[in-house]
PDB file of C-alpha atoms in Angstrom:
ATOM      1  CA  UNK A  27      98.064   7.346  59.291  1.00 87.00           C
ATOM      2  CA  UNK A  28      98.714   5.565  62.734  1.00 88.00           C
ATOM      3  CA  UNK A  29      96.170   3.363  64.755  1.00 89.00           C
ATOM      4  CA  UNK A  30      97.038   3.134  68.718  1.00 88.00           C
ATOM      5  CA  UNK A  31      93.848   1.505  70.324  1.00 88.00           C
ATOM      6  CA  UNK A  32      90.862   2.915  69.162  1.00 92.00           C
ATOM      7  CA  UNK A  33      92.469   6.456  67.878  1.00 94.00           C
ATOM      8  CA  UNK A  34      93.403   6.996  64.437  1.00 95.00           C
ATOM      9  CA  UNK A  35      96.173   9.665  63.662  1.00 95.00           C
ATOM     10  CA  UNK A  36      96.503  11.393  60.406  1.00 95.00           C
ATOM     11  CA  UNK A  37      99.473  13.572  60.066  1.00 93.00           C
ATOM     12  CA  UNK A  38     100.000  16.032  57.306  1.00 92.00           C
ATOM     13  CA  UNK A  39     102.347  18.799  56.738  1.00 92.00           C
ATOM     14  CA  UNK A  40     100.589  21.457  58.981  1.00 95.00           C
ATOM     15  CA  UNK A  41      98.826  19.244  61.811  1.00 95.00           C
ATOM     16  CA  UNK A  42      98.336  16.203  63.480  1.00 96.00           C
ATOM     17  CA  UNK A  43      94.522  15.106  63.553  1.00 96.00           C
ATOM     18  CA  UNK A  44      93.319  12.070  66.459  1.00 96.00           C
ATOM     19  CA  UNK A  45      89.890  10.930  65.284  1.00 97.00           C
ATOM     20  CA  UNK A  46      87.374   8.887  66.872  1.00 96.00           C
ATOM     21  CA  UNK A  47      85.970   6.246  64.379  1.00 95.00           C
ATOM     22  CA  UNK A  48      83.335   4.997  67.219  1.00 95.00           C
ATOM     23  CA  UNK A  49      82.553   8.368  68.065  1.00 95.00           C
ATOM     24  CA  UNK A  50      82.839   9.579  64.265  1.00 95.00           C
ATOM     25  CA  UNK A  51      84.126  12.582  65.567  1.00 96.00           C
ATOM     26  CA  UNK A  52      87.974  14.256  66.075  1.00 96.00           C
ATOM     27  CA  UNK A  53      89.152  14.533  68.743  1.00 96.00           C
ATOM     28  CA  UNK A  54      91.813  17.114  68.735  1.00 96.00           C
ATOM     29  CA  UNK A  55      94.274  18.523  66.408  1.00 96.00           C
ATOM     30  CA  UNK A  56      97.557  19.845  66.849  1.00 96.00           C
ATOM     31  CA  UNK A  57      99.757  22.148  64.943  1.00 94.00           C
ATOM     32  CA  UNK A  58     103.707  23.234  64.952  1.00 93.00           C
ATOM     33  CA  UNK A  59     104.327  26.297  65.950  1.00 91.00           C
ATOM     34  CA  UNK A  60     107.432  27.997  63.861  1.00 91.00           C
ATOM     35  CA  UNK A  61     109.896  26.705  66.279  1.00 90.00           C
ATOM     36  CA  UNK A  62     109.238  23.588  65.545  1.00 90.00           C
ATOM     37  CA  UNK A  63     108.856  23.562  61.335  1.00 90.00           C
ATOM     38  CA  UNK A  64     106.637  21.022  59.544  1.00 91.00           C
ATOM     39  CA  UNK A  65     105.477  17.588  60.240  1.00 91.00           C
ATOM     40  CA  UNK A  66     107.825  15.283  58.120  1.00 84.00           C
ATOM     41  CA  UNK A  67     105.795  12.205  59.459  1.00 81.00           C
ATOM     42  CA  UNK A  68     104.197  10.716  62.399  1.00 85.00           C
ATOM     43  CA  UNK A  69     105.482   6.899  63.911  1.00 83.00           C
ATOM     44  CA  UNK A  70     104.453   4.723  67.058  1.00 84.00           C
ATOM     45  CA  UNK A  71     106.869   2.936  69.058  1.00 78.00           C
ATOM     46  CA  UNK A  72     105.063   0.483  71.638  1.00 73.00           C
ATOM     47  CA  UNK A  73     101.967   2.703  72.089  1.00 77.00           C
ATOM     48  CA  UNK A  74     103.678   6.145  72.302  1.00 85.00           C
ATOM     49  CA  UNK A  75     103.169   8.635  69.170  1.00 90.00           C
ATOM     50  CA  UNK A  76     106.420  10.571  68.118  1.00 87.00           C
ATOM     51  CA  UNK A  77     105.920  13.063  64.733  1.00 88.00           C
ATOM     52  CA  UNK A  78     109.960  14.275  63.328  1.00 82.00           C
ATOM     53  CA  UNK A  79     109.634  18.047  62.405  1.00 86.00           C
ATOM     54  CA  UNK A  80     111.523  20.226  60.284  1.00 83.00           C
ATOM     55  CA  UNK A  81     113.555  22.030  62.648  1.00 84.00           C
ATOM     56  CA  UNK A  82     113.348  19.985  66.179  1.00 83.00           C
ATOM     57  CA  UNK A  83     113.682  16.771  64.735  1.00 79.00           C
ATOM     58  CA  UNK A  84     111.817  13.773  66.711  1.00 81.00           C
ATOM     59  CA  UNK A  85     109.431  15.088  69.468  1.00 88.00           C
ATOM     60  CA  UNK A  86     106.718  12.890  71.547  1.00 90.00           C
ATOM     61  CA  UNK A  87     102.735  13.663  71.928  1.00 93.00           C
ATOM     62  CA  UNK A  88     101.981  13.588  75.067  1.00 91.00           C
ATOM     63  CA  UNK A  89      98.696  14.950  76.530  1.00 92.00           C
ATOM     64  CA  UNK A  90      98.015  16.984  73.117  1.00 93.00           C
ATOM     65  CA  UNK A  91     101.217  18.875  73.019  1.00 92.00           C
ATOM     66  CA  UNK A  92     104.927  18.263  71.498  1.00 92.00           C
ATOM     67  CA  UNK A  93     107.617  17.463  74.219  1.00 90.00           C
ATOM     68  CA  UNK A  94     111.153  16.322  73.816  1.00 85.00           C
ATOM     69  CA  UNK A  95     111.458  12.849  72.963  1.00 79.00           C
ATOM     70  CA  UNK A  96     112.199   9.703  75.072  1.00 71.00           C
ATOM     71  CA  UNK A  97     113.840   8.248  71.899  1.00 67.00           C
ATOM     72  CA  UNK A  98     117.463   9.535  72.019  1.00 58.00           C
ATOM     73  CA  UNK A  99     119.513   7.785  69.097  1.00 54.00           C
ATOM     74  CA  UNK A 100     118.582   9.880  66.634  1.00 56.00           C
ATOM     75  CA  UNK A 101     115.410  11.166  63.862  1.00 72.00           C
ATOM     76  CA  UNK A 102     113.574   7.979  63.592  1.00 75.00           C
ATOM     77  CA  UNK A 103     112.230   6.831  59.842  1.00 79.00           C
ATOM     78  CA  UNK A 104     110.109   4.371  60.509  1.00 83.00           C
ATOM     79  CA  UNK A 105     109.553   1.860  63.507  1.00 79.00           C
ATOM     80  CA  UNK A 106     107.378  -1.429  63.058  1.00 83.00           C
ATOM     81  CA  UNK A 107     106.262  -4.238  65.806  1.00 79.00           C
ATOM     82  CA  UNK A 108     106.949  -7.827  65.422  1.00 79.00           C
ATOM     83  CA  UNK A 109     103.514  -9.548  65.235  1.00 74.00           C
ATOM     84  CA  UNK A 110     103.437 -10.272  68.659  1.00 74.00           C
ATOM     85  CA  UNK A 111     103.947  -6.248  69.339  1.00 69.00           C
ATOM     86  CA  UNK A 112     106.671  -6.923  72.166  1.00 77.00           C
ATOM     87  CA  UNK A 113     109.552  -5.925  69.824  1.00 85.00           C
ATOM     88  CA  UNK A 114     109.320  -2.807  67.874  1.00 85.00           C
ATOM     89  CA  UNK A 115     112.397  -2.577  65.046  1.00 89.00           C
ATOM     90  CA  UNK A 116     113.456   1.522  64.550  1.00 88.00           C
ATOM     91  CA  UNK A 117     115.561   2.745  62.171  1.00 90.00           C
ATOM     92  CA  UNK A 118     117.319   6.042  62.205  1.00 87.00           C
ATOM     93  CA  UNK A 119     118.005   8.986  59.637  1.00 85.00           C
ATOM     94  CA  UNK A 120     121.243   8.055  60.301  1.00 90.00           C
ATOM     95  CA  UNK A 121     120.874   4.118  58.741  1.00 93.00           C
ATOM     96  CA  UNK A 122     121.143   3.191  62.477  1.00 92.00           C
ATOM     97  CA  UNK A 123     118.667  -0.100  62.816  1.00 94.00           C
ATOM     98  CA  UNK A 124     117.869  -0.671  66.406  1.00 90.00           C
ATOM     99  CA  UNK A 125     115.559  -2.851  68.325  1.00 89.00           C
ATOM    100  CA  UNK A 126     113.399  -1.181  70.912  1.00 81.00           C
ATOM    101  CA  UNK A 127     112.104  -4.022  73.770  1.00 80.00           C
ATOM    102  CA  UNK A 128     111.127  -3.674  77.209  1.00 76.00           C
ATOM    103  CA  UNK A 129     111.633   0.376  77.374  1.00 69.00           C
ATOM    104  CA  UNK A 130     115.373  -0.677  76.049  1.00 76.00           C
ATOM    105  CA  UNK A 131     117.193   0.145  72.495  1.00 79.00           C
ATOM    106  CA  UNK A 132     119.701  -2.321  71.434  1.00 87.00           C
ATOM    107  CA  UNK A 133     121.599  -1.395  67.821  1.00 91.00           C
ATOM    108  CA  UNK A 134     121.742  -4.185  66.067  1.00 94.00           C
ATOM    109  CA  UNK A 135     125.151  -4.469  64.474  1.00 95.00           C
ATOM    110  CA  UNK A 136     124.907  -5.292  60.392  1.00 96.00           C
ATOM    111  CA  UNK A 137     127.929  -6.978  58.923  1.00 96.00           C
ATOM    112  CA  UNK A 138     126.376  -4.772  56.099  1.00 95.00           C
ATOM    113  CA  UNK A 139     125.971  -1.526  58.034  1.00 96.00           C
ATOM    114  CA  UNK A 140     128.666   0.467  55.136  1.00 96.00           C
ATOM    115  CA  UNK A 141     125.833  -0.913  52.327  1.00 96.00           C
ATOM    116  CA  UNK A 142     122.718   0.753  53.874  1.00 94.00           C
ATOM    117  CA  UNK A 143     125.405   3.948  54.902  1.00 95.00           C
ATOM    118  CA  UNK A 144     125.819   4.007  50.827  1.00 97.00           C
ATOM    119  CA  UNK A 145     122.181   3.051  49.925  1.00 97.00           C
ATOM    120  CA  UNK A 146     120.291   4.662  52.599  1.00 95.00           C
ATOM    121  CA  UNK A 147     118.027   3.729  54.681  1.00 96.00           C
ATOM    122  CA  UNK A 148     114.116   4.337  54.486  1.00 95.00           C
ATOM    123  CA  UNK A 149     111.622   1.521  55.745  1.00 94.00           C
ATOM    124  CA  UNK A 150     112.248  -1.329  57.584  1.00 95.00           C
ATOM    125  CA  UNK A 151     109.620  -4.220  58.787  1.00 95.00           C
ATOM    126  CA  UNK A 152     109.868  -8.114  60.421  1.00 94.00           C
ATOM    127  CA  UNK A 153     109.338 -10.672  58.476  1.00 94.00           C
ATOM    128  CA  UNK A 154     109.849 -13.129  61.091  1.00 92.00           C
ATOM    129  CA  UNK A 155     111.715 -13.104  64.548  1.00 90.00           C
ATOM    130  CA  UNK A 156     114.730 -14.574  62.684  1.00 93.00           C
ATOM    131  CA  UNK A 157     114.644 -12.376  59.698  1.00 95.00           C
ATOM    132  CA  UNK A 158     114.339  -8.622  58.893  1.00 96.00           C
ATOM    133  CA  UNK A 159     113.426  -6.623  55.773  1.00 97.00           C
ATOM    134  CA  UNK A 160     115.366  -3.147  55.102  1.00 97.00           C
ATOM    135  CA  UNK A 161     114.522  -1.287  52.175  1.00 97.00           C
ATOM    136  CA  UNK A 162     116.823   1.310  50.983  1.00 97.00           C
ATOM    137  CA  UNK A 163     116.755   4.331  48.577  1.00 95.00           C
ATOM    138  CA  UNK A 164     119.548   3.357  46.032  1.00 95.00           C
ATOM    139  CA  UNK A 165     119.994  -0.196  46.785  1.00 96.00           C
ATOM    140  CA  UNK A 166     117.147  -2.872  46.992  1.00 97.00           C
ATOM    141  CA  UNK A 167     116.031  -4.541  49.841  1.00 97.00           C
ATOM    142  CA  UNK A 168     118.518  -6.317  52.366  1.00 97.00           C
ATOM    143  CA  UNK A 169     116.954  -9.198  54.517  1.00 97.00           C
ATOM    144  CA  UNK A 170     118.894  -9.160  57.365  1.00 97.00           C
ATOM    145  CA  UNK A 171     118.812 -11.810  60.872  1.00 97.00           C
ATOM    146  CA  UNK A 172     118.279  -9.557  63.273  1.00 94.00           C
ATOM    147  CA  UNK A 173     120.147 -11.725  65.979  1.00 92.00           C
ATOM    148  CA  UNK A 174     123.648 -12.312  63.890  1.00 95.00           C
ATOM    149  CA  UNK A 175     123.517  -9.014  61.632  1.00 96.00           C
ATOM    150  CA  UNK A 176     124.084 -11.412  59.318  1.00 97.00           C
ATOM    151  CA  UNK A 177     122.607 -10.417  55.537  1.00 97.00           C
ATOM    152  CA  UNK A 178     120.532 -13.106  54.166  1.00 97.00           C
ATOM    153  CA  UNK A 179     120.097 -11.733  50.706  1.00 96.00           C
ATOM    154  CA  UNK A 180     119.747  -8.380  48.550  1.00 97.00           C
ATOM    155  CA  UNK A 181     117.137  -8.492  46.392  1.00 97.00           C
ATOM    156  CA  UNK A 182     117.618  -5.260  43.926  1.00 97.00           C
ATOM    157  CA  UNK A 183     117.736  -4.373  40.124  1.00 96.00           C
ATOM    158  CA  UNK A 184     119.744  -7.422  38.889  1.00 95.00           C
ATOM    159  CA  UNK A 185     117.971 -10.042  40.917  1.00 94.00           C
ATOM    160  CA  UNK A 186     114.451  -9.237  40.155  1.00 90.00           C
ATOM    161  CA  UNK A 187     113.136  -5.736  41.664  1.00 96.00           C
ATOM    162  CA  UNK A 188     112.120  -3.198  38.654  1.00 96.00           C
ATOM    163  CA  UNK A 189     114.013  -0.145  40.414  1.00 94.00           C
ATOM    164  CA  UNK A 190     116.748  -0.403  43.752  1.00 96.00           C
ATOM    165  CA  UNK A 191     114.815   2.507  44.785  1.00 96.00           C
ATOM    166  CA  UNK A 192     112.196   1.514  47.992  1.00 96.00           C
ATOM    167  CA  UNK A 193     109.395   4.056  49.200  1.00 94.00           C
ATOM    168  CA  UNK A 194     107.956   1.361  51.175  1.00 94.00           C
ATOM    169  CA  UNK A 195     107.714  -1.769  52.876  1.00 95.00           C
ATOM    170  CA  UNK A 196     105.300  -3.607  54.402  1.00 93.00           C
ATOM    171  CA  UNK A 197     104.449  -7.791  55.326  1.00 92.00           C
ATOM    172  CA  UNK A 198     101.204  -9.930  54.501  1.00 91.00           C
ATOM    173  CA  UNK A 199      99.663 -12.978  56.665  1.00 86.00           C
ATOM    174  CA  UNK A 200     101.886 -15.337  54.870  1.00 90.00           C
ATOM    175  CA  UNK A 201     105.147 -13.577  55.385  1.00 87.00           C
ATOM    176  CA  UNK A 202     105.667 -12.213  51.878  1.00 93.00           C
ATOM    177  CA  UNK A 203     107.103  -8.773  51.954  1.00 96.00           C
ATOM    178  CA  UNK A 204     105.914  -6.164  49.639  1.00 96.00           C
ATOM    179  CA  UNK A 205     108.240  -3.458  48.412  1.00 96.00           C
ATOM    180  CA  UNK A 206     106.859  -0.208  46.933  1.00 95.00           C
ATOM    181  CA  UNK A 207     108.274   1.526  44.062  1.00 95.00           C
ATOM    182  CA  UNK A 208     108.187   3.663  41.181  1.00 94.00           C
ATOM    183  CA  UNK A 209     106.316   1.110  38.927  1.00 95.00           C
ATOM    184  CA  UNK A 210     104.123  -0.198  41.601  1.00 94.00           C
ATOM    185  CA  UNK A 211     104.392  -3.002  44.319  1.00 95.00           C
ATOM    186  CA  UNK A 212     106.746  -5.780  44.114  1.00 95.00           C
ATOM    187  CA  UNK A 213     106.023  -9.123  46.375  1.00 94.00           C
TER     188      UNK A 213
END
């Protein structure tokens, strides 16, 4: 589910839904064709929609239909805004992290980048402009500074996280990070 003004966006497996919640009323949906596979999920970078399918990988909506994306580093995973939305951090399938601003992608170069290659990347979100959050699938969570690369700390298994394995993540108002998991949420 993805809010871009006053649109909400649900994707699902088989289509791509825009609803109207002041109009109470959809406005269009959209649907792969076989060329194009499933829906594997649906992200906004600035306040562009992009869904990654099956068999084309990331494409852009654009006037109700799928064209080739403007995004060319590779199938994006998630992408999240700093919380003045003028910086939008992406990561790739390929554990790439890069920061899109001003119509530009930048990689940002981890001193860590073979530990998220081995743990794998899946959600990634700001927790301040100094200080990043990456959760992986086999490995915790690094906090990275997004200017240096530097890691800041791993918080996993042994250091107070019930499983290394992240779904999600996601910040609150006071800049706690929440981590989902197999046994629930983790703050």
């Amino acid at each position: 589910t993805i809010t871009i003004d006053e649109t909400i966006y649900f994707c699902g497996k088989e289509r791509l839904v825009s609803y109207s919640p002041k109009q109470k009323k959809t406005n269009w949906v959209l649907k792969p064709d076989s060329s194009q596979g499933s829906f594997i999920g649906a992200y906004k970078v600035k306040d562009n929609l992009y869904v990654r399918t099956s068999k084309r990988g990331l494409l852009q909506i654009e006037s109700q239909k799928l064209i080739a994306s403007d995004i060319t580093p590779g199938n994006l995973i998630f992408s999240t805004s700093d919380t003045e939305r003028k910086k939008f951090l992406v990561g790739m399938s390929d554990n790439r992290v890069f920061l899109h601003e001003e119509n530009n992608f930048r990689e940002l170069v981890l001193k860590d980048q073979s530990f998220l290659n081995k743990h794998v990347l899946v959600d990634g979100v700001w927790v301040n402009d100094n200080l990043i959050a990456l959760g992986t699938l086999r490995g915790g969570v690094l906090f990275v500074n997004p200017q240096t690369g530097v890691t800041e700390q791993i918080v996993d298994y042994l250091s107070g996280l019930p499983d290394n394995e992240v779904y999600a993540l996601m910040t609150d108002r006071r800049l706690g990070v929440w981590v989902a998991h197999e046994y629930g949420f983790t703050r």
